[in-house]
Every structure is written in structure tokens, then in C-alpha cells.
Amino acid sequence: MQALDHAHYLALAEGAEVLEADHSGNKVLRLTDGSMLKLFRRKRLVSSAAWYPYARRFADNCVILAERDIPCPKVLSVFRIAKIQRDAVHYAPLEGQTLRQIMRAPDSGDGLRAELGRFIAELHEKGIYFRSAHLGNVILTPRRTLGLIDIADMKTFRGPLRKSLRLRNFKHMLRYSEDRKWLLGQNNQAFFNGYLAAQSLCTAKELTQAMS
Ligand SMILES: Nc1ncnc2c1ncn2[C@@H]1O[C@H](COP(=O)(O)OP(=O)(O)O)[C@@H](O)[C@H]1O
Ligand SMILES: [Mg+2]
């Protein structure tokens, strides 16, 4: 992790577009050169974020995802900005739109739902447990492949995910009612069937239970 002094941070952020912010300040900036800067608040010393900062996790997870052929942002550097008590990850965005943006369009259909089901199965088969799995963190790229952003909170395993984690991950995916409505709608089977067809560990019955 590289120290970034405050003056350099201000120069980098000059003219940036604020994509996300909360009460304690800016969270995601699109810089004037098109790259992105995601800021993480420094946590107190007792938390796990002190010994393994989220910005670092983000960068490490990018490497693992790339090795496993899952599209994701490209990390340029990881900074510590002591003055504002933030860590930051600077990255080239993954080109495309989030599924949240896309699902609001009238033509977002079953093809995409099935593709997402297969994609989640692929992540599970590849040992990727993405806890922030919701439609705002999945990107459809211009090449029509799916990829992940916001990957600080992810756990990776050498082998395929065990069943209990897969089922728990479905609960994460269905946490937001807007997502749930798009994914499952009026008993829509496309997402469900896409997932089932691409893996064999979880049965339809187990999945139905987890999603209820
Ligand atoms: N790699 C990326 N490619 C495209 N858009 C991105 C990328 N990373 C973030 N964004 C956009 O930035 C915003 C927030 O990103 P995210 O990392 O998910 O932050 P948050 O922690 O606020 O959820 C979203 O509006 C998302 O569309
Ligand atoms: Mg997000």
C-alpha cells in the first residue's frame, strides 16, 4: 500500500464525479481520466480491517478473479491517505452497466436471468463466495459477459463451494426486494433453471427452500 499525501489526493480528485457518497463523505469517484477511486474508511484498530484493509482485499480479489477468468476492474494502485483516514483503491472500471441499471429497461428478459443463473453457478464452481452479490454489483459488459465490481467482501476457496455457502449466497442475492422481483417475478424460472443447469450440487428442492 502506497502512502498518498493529501495534496496529491486533492489533485487526483480534482474535477471528479462523485458516484457514491454517504454521511461521512465520498465513497466512489470517477476521475477525469475515466479511472475510479473507491475510498474505505479506516476502521478502529480492533477490527479485521486494521490488519487486512478493504482496499487491499479489493486488489487481491481482483487478481484471483482474473486468474479464474471472471471479468472485474483492473487495479492500478492501492493507497493510504492518512490525512483523511481513508484507504483507497484506484482502478480502471469494468466497462458496462450494472444489472440494476439494465433491469429497469423494458427489454431486460429471461435470457439475461438465465445467464445470471449460470454465472452464479460458475462463481460457485470456481470457489468464489461473493457476499455482496446483488444486482448493483454485477456488470453486463459490451461483450455480453457478466462480471463483478465492489469485490472487497469476497471469500475464495481452492475448490468448488460447499452446499451451505451456495444456499446462503442465494439469500444474499434476494435480500433487496427490487432485485428479488426482477429475478423471480411471478414465478419466473429462468434464473433458477440457469443456475440448476450449470451445477449439480444443489437440488431444485434445496434451492427453492433457500429462496423462500
Ligand atoms: N468497475 C466499475 N465499472 C463500472 N461502474 C462501476 C465500477 N465500479 C463502480 N461502478 C459504479 O460506481 C458505483 C458504486 O460502485 P460500488 O463499488 O458498487 O460502490 P458501493 O460500495 O457504493 O456499492 C455504482 O454506481 C457503479 O455503477
Ligand atoms: Mg456496490
PDB file of C-alpha atoms and ligand atoms in Angstrom:
ATOM      1  CA  MET A   1       0.000   0.000   0.000  1.00  0.00           C
ATOM      2  CA  GLN A   2       1.347   3.347  -1.085  1.00  0.00           C
ATOM      3  CA  ALA A   3       1.102   6.476   1.041  1.00  0.00           C
ATOM      4  CA  LEU A   4      -0.692   9.266  -0.807  1.00  0.00           C
ATOM      5  CA  ASP A   5      -0.315  12.685   0.703  1.00  0.00           C
ATOM      6  CA  HIS A   6      -3.319  14.920   0.946  1.00  0.00           C
ATOM      7  CA  ALA A   7      -2.223  17.379  -1.729  1.00  0.00           C
ATOM      8  CA  HIS A   8      -1.790  14.560  -4.247  1.00  0.00           C
ATOM      9  CA  TYR A   9      -5.159  13.135  -3.312  1.00  0.00           C
ATOM     10  CA  LEU A  10      -6.819  16.509  -3.879  1.00  0.00           C
ATOM     11  CA  ALA A  11      -5.077  16.831  -7.237  1.00  0.00           C
ATOM     12  CA  LEU A  12      -6.234  13.352  -8.256  1.00  0.00           C
ATOM     13  CA  ALA A  13      -9.811  14.021  -7.155  1.00  0.00           C
ATOM     14  CA  GLU A  14      -9.995  17.464  -8.754  1.00  0.00           C
ATOM     15  CA  GLY A  15     -13.000  17.648 -11.072  1.00  0.00           C
ATOM     16  CA  ALA A  16     -14.035  14.075 -10.289  1.00  0.00           C
ATOM     17  CA  GLU A  17     -17.657  12.947 -10.467  1.00  0.00           C
ATOM     18  CA  VAL A  18     -18.982  11.614  -7.158  1.00  0.00           C
ATOM     19  CA  LEU A  19     -20.744   8.327  -7.890  1.00  0.00           C
ATOM     20  CA  GLU A  20     -21.440   7.306  -4.303  1.00  0.00           C
ATOM     21  CA  ALA A  21     -21.283   9.200  -1.020  1.00  0.00           C
ATOM     22  CA  ASP A  22     -22.704   8.881   2.462  1.00  0.00           C
ATOM     23  CA  HIS A  23     -22.902  10.996   5.610  1.00  0.00           C
ATOM     24  CA  SER A  24     -19.195  10.581   6.272  1.00  0.00           C
ATOM     25  CA  GLY A  25     -18.024  11.615   2.819  1.00  0.00           C
ATOM     26  CA  ASN A  26     -17.272  10.469  -0.701  1.00  0.00           C
ATOM     27  CA  LYS A  27     -17.132   6.739  -1.380  1.00  0.00           C
ATOM     28  CA  VAL A  28     -16.662   6.275  -5.126  1.00  0.00           C
ATOM     29  CA  LEU A  29     -15.223   8.866  -7.519  1.00  0.00           C
ATOM     30  CA  ARG A  30     -14.918   8.772 -11.295  1.00  0.00           C
ATOM     31  CA  LEU A  31     -11.749  10.730 -12.010  1.00  0.00           C
ATOM     32  CA  THR A  32     -11.374  12.997 -15.007  1.00  0.00           C
ATOM     33  CA  ASP A  33      -9.287  10.373 -16.850  1.00  0.00           C
ATOM     34  CA  GLY A  34     -12.147   7.839 -16.533  1.00  0.00           C
ATOM     35  CA  SER A  35     -10.462   5.762 -13.828  1.00  0.00           C
ATOM     36  CA  MET A  36     -12.195   5.202 -10.494  1.00  0.00           C
ATOM     37  CA  LEU A  37     -11.188   5.767  -6.914  1.00  0.00           C
ATOM     38  CA  LYS A  38     -13.001   3.876  -4.203  1.00  0.00           C
ATOM     39  CA  LEU A  39     -12.452   5.068  -0.643  1.00  0.00           C
ATOM     40  CA  PHE A  40     -12.653   2.974   2.501  1.00  0.00           C
ATOM     41  CA  ARG A  41     -12.854   4.459   5.936  1.00  0.00           C
ATOM     42  CA  ARG A  42     -10.056   3.352   8.240  1.00  0.00           C
ATOM     43  CA  LYS A  43     -11.565   1.213  10.952  1.00  0.00           C
ATOM     44  CA  ARG A  44     -10.541   1.141  14.587  1.00  0.00           C
ATOM     45  CA  LEU A  45      -7.529  -0.957  15.465  1.00  0.00           C
ATOM     46  CA  VAL A  46      -9.537  -3.842  16.852  1.00  0.00           C
ATOM     47  CA  SER A  47     -11.322  -4.691  13.599  1.00  0.00           C
ATOM     48  CA  SER A  48     -10.010  -7.127  10.994  1.00  0.00           C
ATOM     49  CA  ALA A  49      -9.846  -4.189   8.571  1.00  0.00           C
ATOM     50  CA  ALA A  50      -6.850  -2.931  10.535  1.00  0.00           C
ATOM     51  CA  TRP A  51      -4.670  -5.913   9.684  1.00  0.00           C
ATOM     52  CA  TYR A  52      -6.198  -6.590   6.275  1.00  0.00           C
ATOM     53  CA  PRO A  53      -7.575  -3.324   4.855  1.00  0.00           C
ATOM     54  CA  TYR A  54     -10.551  -3.457   2.495  1.00  0.00           C
ATOM     55  CA  ALA A  55      -8.696  -1.629  -0.252  1.00  0.00           C
ATOM     56  CA  ARG A  56      -6.034  -4.349  -0.149  1.00  0.00           C
ATOM     57  CA  ARG A  57      -8.690  -7.087  -0.161  1.00  0.00           C
ATOM     58  CA  PHE A  58     -10.282  -5.471  -3.204  1.00  0.00           C
ATOM     59  CA  ALA A  59      -6.950  -5.565  -5.034  1.00  0.00           C
ATOM     60  CA  ASP A  60      -6.151  -9.154  -4.020  1.00  0.00           C
ATOM     61  CA  ASN A  61      -9.613 -10.308  -5.050  1.00  0.00           C
ATOM     62  CA  CYS A  62      -9.144  -8.703  -8.474  1.00  0.00           C
ATOM     63  CA  VAL A  63      -6.069 -10.854  -9.023  1.00  0.00           C
ATOM     64  CA  ILE A  64      -7.891 -14.031  -8.015  1.00  0.00           C
ATOM     65  CA  LEU A  65     -10.915 -13.242 -10.201  1.00  0.00           C
ATOM     66  CA  ALA A  66      -8.716 -12.502 -13.187  1.00  0.00           C
ATOM     67  CA  GLU A  67      -6.912 -15.849 -12.691  1.00  0.00           C
ATOM     68  CA  ARG A  68     -10.296 -17.553 -12.726  1.00  0.00           C
ATOM     69  CA  ASP A  69     -11.483 -15.686 -15.830  1.00  0.00           C
ATOM     70  CA  ILE A  70     -14.168 -13.632 -14.117  1.00  0.00           C
ATOM     71  CA  PRO A  71     -14.287 -10.080 -15.533  1.00  0.00           C
ATOM     72  CA  CYS A  72     -13.609  -7.411 -12.901  1.00  0.00           C
ATOM     73  CA  PRO A  73     -11.953  -3.976 -12.603  1.00  0.00           C
ATOM     74  CA  LYS A  74      -8.203  -3.614 -13.141  1.00  0.00           C
ATOM     75  CA  VAL A  75      -6.399  -2.296 -10.100  1.00  0.00           C
ATOM     76  CA  LEU A  76      -3.865   0.456 -10.740  1.00  0.00           C
ATOM     77  CA  SER A  77      -2.802   1.100  -7.139  1.00  0.00           C
ATOM     78  CA  VAL A  78      -3.769   0.885  -3.502  1.00  0.00           C
ATOM     79  CA  PHE A  79      -3.291   3.989  -1.392  1.00  0.00           C
ATOM     80  CA  ARG A  80      -3.397   5.034   2.208  1.00  0.00           C
ATOM     81  CA  ILE A  81      -4.445   8.655   2.657  1.00  0.00           C
ATOM     82  CA  ALA A  82      -3.576   9.288   6.292  1.00  0.00           C
ATOM     83  CA  LYS A  83      -4.885  12.842   6.460  1.00  0.00           C
ATOM     84  CA  ILE A  84      -8.489  11.860   5.737  1.00  0.00           C
ATOM     85  CA  GLN A  85      -8.221   8.436   7.430  1.00  0.00           C
ATOM     86  CA  ARG A  86      -9.074   6.580   4.254  1.00  0.00           C
ATOM     87  CA  ASP A  87      -7.610   3.784   2.201  1.00  0.00           C
ATOM     88  CA  ALA A  88      -8.300   3.884  -1.495  1.00  0.00           C
ATOM     89  CA  VAL A  89      -8.207   1.553  -4.425  1.00  0.00           C
ATOM     90  CA  HIS A  90      -7.601   3.159  -7.796  1.00  0.00           C
ATOM     91  CA  TYR A  91      -8.842   1.083 -10.722  1.00  0.00           C
ATOM     92  CA  ALA A  92      -9.855   1.047 -14.332  1.00  0.00           C
ATOM     93  CA  PRO A  93     -13.599   0.336 -14.367  1.00  0.00           C
ATOM     94  CA  LEU A  94     -15.082  -2.772 -15.850  1.00  0.00           C
ATOM     95  CA  GLU A  95     -16.846  -1.471 -18.907  1.00  0.00           C
ATOM     96  CA  GLY A  96     -20.591  -1.973 -18.995  1.00  0.00           C
ATOM     97  CA  GLN A  97     -23.719  -1.416 -16.933  1.00  0.00           C
ATOM     98  CA  THR A  98     -24.867  -2.910 -13.650  1.00  0.00           C
ATOM     99  CA  LEU A  99     -27.805  -5.314 -13.832  1.00  0.00           C
ATOM    100  CA  ARG A 100     -29.704  -2.883 -11.593  1.00  0.00           C
ATOM    101  CA  GLN A 101     -29.452  -0.307 -14.345  1.00  0.00           C
ATOM    102  CA  ILE A 102     -30.355  -2.829 -17.017  1.00  0.00           C
ATOM    103  CA  MET A 103     -33.322  -4.394 -15.265  1.00  0.00           C
ATOM    104  CA  ARG A 104     -35.094  -1.044 -15.331  1.00  0.00           C
ATOM    105  CA  ALA A 105     -35.125  -1.188 -19.116  1.00  0.00           C
ATOM    106  CA  PRO A 106     -38.215  -2.825 -20.612  1.00  0.00           C
ATOM    107  CA  ASP A 107     -36.309  -5.370 -22.723  1.00  0.00           C
ATOM    108  CA  SER A 108     -34.374  -6.980 -19.866  1.00  0.00           C
ATOM    109  CA  GLY A 109     -35.558 -10.531 -20.156  1.00  0.00           C
ATOM    110  CA  ASP A 110     -35.283 -14.201 -19.454  1.00  0.00           C
ATOM    111  CA  GLY A 111     -32.101 -14.604 -21.478  1.00  0.00           C
ATOM    112  CA  LEU A 112     -30.294 -12.366 -19.030  1.00  0.00           C
ATOM    113  CA  ARG A 113     -31.870 -14.046 -15.998  1.00  0.00           C
ATOM    114  CA  ALA A 114     -30.697 -17.449 -17.218  1.00  0.00           C
ATOM    115  CA  GLU A 115     -27.253 -16.064 -17.953  1.00  0.00           C
ATOM    116  CA  LEU A 116     -27.026 -14.679 -14.424  1.00  0.00           C
ATOM    117  CA  GLY A 117     -28.052 -18.060 -13.005  1.00  0.00           C
ATOM    118  CA  ARG A 118     -25.264 -19.728 -14.975  1.00  0.00           C
ATOM    119  CA  PHE A 119     -22.826 -17.023 -13.893  1.00  0.00           C
ATOM    120  CA  ILE A 120     -23.601 -17.535 -10.194  1.00  0.00           C
ATOM    121  CA  ALA A 121     -23.126 -21.283 -10.701  1.00  0.00           C
ATOM    122  CA  GLU A 122     -19.783 -20.586 -12.372  1.00  0.00           C
ATOM    123  CA  LEU A 123     -18.687 -18.483  -9.379  1.00  0.00           C
ATOM    124  CA  HIS A 124     -19.696 -21.280  -7.021  1.00  0.00           C
ATOM    125  CA  GLU A 125     -17.922 -23.938  -9.070  1.00  0.00           C
ATOM    126  CA  LYS A 126     -14.833 -21.731  -9.088  1.00  0.00           C
ATOM    127  CA  GLY A 127     -14.866 -21.405  -5.306  1.00  0.00           C
ATOM    128  CA  ILE A 128     -15.959 -17.755  -5.195  1.00  0.00           C
ATOM    129  CA  TYR A 129     -18.240 -16.688  -2.376  1.00  0.00           C
ATOM    130  CA  PHE A 130     -19.274 -13.135  -3.198  1.00  0.00           C
ATOM    131  CA  ARG A 131     -21.084 -11.784  -0.169  1.00  0.00           C
ATOM    132  CA  SER A 132     -22.070  -8.529  -1.855  1.00  0.00           C
ATOM    133  CA  ALA A 133     -23.897 -10.485  -4.535  1.00  0.00           C
ATOM    134  CA  HIS A 134     -26.722  -8.204  -5.607  1.00  0.00           C
ATOM    135  CA  LEU A 135     -27.645  -6.771  -8.969  1.00  0.00           C
ATOM    136  CA  GLY A 136     -25.899  -3.446  -8.309  1.00  0.00           C
ATOM    137  CA  ASN A 137     -22.573  -5.255  -8.176  1.00  0.00           C
ATOM    138  CA  VAL A 138     -22.896  -7.388 -11.319  1.00  0.00           C
ATOM    139  CA  ILE A 139     -21.956  -5.833 -14.663  1.00  0.00           C
ATOM    140  CA  LEU A 140     -23.047  -6.797 -18.155  1.00  0.00           C
ATOM    141  CA  THR A 141     -20.105  -5.920 -20.376  1.00  0.00           C
ATOM    142  CA  PRO A 142     -20.352  -4.761 -24.005  1.00  0.00           C
ATOM    143  CA  ARG A 143     -19.167  -8.273 -24.964  1.00  0.00           C
ATOM    144  CA  ARG A 144     -22.282  -9.535 -23.187  1.00  0.00           C
ATOM    145  CA  THR A 145     -20.377 -11.382 -20.495  1.00  0.00           C
ATOM    146  CA  LEU A 146     -21.079 -10.871 -16.813  1.00  0.00           C
ATOM    147  CA  GLY A 147     -18.524  -9.559 -14.335  1.00  0.00           C
ATOM    148  CA  LEU A 148     -18.193  -8.286 -10.768  1.00  0.00           C
ATOM    149  CA  ILE A 149     -17.443  -4.930  -9.143  1.00  0.00           C
ATOM    150  CA  ASP A 150     -17.383  -3.955  -5.470  1.00  0.00           C
ATOM    151  CA  ILE A 151     -15.346  -7.028  -4.617  1.00  0.00           C
ATOM    152  CA  ALA A 152     -13.804  -6.149  -1.253  1.00  0.00           C
ATOM    153  CA  ASP A 153     -16.104  -8.554   0.569  1.00  0.00           C
ATOM    154  CA  MET A 154     -15.448 -11.896  -1.049  1.00  0.00           C
ATOM    155  CA  LYS A 155     -14.068 -15.205   0.142  1.00  0.00           C
ATOM    156  CA  THR A 156     -12.324 -17.557  -2.218  1.00  0.00           C
ATOM    157  CA  PHE A 157     -11.658 -21.258  -1.867  1.00  0.00           C
ATOM    158  CA  ARG A 158      -9.377 -23.555  -3.819  1.00  0.00           C
ATOM    159  CA  GLY A 159     -12.193 -25.909  -4.773  1.00  0.00           C
ATOM    160  CA  PRO A 160     -15.927 -25.559  -5.501  1.00  0.00           C
ATOM    161  CA  LEU A 161     -18.121 -24.029  -2.792  1.00  0.00           C
ATOM    162  CA  ARG A 162     -19.848 -26.321  -0.373  1.00  0.00           C
ATOM    163  CA  LYS A 163     -23.611 -26.537  -0.466  1.00  0.00           C
ATOM    164  CA  SER A 164     -24.364 -24.486   2.639  1.00  0.00           C
ATOM    165  CA  LEU A 165     -22.414 -21.495   1.284  1.00  0.00           C
ATOM    166  CA  ARG A 166     -24.127 -21.734  -2.101  1.00  0.00           C
ATOM    167  CA  LEU A 167     -27.530 -21.680  -0.462  1.00  0.00           C
ATOM    168  CA  ARG A 168     -26.569 -18.815   1.825  1.00  0.00           C
ATOM    169  CA  ASN A 169     -25.373 -16.878  -1.202  1.00  0.00           C
ATOM    170  CA  PHE A 170     -28.855 -17.118  -2.712  1.00  0.00           C
ATOM    171  CA  LYS A 171     -30.213 -15.398   0.347  1.00  0.00           C
ATOM    172  CA  HIS A 172     -27.728 -12.568  -0.268  1.00  0.00           C
ATOM    173  CA  MET A 173     -28.895 -12.254  -3.849  1.00  0.00           C
ATOM    174  CA  LEU A 174     -32.538 -11.974  -2.856  1.00  0.00           C
ATOM    175  CA  ARG A 175     -32.075  -9.507   0.005  1.00  0.00           C
ATOM    176  CA  TYR A 176     -33.308  -6.482  -1.944  1.00  0.00           C
ATOM    177  CA  SER A 177     -36.935  -6.582  -2.962  1.00  0.00           C
ATOM    178  CA  GLU A 178     -36.303  -4.828  -6.271  1.00  0.00           C
ATOM    179  CA  ASP A 179     -33.733  -7.492  -7.211  1.00  0.00           C
ATOM    180  CA  ARG A 180     -35.956 -10.268  -5.980  1.00  0.00           C
ATOM    181  CA  LYS A 181     -38.832  -9.043  -8.083  1.00  0.00           C
ATOM    182  CA  TRP A 182     -36.732  -8.947 -11.225  1.00  0.00           C
ATOM    183  CA  LEU A 183     -35.047 -12.304 -10.533  1.00  0.00           C
ATOM    184  CA  LEU A 184     -38.081 -14.336  -9.553  1.00  0.00           C
ATOM    185  CA  GLY A 185     -41.050 -12.167 -10.591  1.00  0.00           C
ATOM    186  CA  GLN A 186     -44.304 -14.056 -10.980  1.00  0.00           C
ATOM    187  CA  ASN A 187     -42.809 -17.492 -10.502  1.00  0.00           C
ATOM    188  CA  ASN A 188     -40.230 -16.900 -13.238  1.00  0.00           C
ATOM    189  CA  GLN A 189     -37.994 -19.979 -13.567  1.00  0.00           C
ATOM    190  CA  ALA A 190     -35.280 -18.608 -15.860  1.00  0.00           C
ATOM    191  CA  PHE A 191     -32.734 -17.610 -13.187  1.00  0.00           C
ATOM    192  CA  PHE A 192     -33.428 -20.715 -11.129  1.00  0.00           C
ATOM    193  CA  ASN A 193     -33.109 -23.073 -14.102  1.00  0.00           C
ATOM    194  CA  GLY A 194     -29.986 -21.311 -15.370  1.00  0.00           C
ATOM    195  CA  TYR A 195     -28.312 -21.979 -12.041  1.00  0.00           C
ATOM    196  CA  LEU A 196     -29.512 -25.578 -11.744  1.00  0.00           C
ATOM    197  CA  ALA A 197     -28.376 -26.487 -15.244  1.00  0.00           C
ATOM    198  CA  ALA A 198     -24.857 -25.201 -14.646  1.00  0.00           C
ATOM    199  CA  GLN A 199     -24.104 -27.037 -11.401  1.00  0.00           C
ATOM    200  CA  SER A 200     -25.138 -30.329  -9.831  1.00  0.00           C
ATOM    201  CA  LEU A 201     -24.525 -29.940  -6.092  1.00  0.00           C
ATOM    202  CA  CYS A 202     -27.749 -28.163  -5.113  1.00  0.00           C
ATOM    203  CA  THR A 203     -31.107 -29.682  -5.972  1.00  0.00           C
ATOM    204  CA  ALA A 204     -34.159 -27.742  -7.085  1.00  0.00           C
ATOM    205  CA  LYS A 205     -35.814 -28.502  -3.768  1.00  0.00           C
ATOM    206  CA  GLU A 206     -32.914 -27.170  -1.699  1.00  0.00           C
ATOM    207  CA  LEU A 207     -32.742 -24.050  -3.801  1.00  0.00           C
ATOM    208  CA  THR A 208     -36.476 -23.427  -3.529  1.00  0.00           C
ATOM    209  CA  GLN A 209     -36.193 -23.704   0.241  1.00  0.00           C
ATOM    210  CA  ALA A 210     -33.252 -21.315   0.393  1.00  0.00           C
ATOM    211  CA  MET A 211     -35.064 -18.757  -1.741  1.00  0.00           C
ATOM    212  CA  SER A 212     -38.331 -18.828   0.148  1.00  0.00           C
TER     213      SER A 212
HETATM  214  N1  LIG B   1     -15.777  -1.177 -12.258  1.00  0.00           N
HETATM  215  C1  LIG B   1     -16.851  -0.464 -12.446  1.00  0.00           C
HETATM  216  N2  LIG B   1     -17.383  -0.369 -13.633  1.00  0.00           N
HETATM  217  C2  LIG B   1     -18.478   0.349 -13.818  1.00  0.00           C
HETATM  218  N3  LIG B   1     -19.138   1.009 -12.867  1.00  0.00           N
HETATM  219  C3  LIG B   1     -18.675   0.945 -11.666  1.00  0.00           C
HETATM  220  C4  LIG B   1     -17.499   0.202 -11.397  1.00  0.00           C
HETATM  221  N4  LIG B   1     -17.258   0.300 -10.125  1.00  0.00           N
HETATM  222  C5  LIG B   1     -18.232   1.081  -9.611  1.00  0.00           C
HETATM  223  N5  LIG B   1     -19.088   1.468 -10.531  1.00  0.00           N
HETATM  224  C6  LIG B   1     -20.223   2.335 -10.309  1.00  0.00           C
HETATM  225  O1  LIG B   1     -19.889   3.018  -9.162  1.00  0.00           O
HETATM  226  C7  LIG B   1     -20.949   2.999  -8.246  1.00  0.00           C
HETATM  227  C8  LIG B   1     -20.586   2.379  -6.915  1.00  0.00           C
HETATM  228  O2  LIG B   1     -19.733   1.295  -7.038  1.00  0.00           O
HETATM  229  P1  LIG B   1     -19.547   0.199  -5.915  1.00  0.00           P
HETATM  230  O3  LIG B   1     -18.123  -0.240  -5.942  1.00  0.00           O
HETATM  231  O4  LIG B   1     -20.566  -0.881  -6.085  1.00  0.00           O
HETATM  232  O5  LIG B   1     -19.780   1.027  -4.573  1.00  0.00           O
HETATM  233  P2  LIG B   1     -20.714   0.829  -3.306  1.00  0.00           P
HETATM  234  O6  LIG B   1     -19.792   0.362  -2.229  1.00  0.00           O
HETATM  235  O7  LIG B   1     -21.240   2.198  -3.038  1.00  0.00           O
HETATM  236  O8  LIG B   1     -21.763  -0.165  -3.627  1.00  0.00           O
HETATM  237  C9  LIG B   1     -22.091   2.320  -8.903  1.00  0.00           C
HETATM  238  O9  LIG B   1     -22.953   3.339  -9.332  1.00  0.00           O
HETATM  239  C10 LIG B   1     -21.490   1.572 -10.036  1.00  0.00           C
HETATM  240  O10 LIG B   1     -22.368   1.586 -11.115  1.00  0.00           O
HETATM  241 MG    MG B   2     -21.876  -1.785  -4.768  1.00  0.00          MG
END
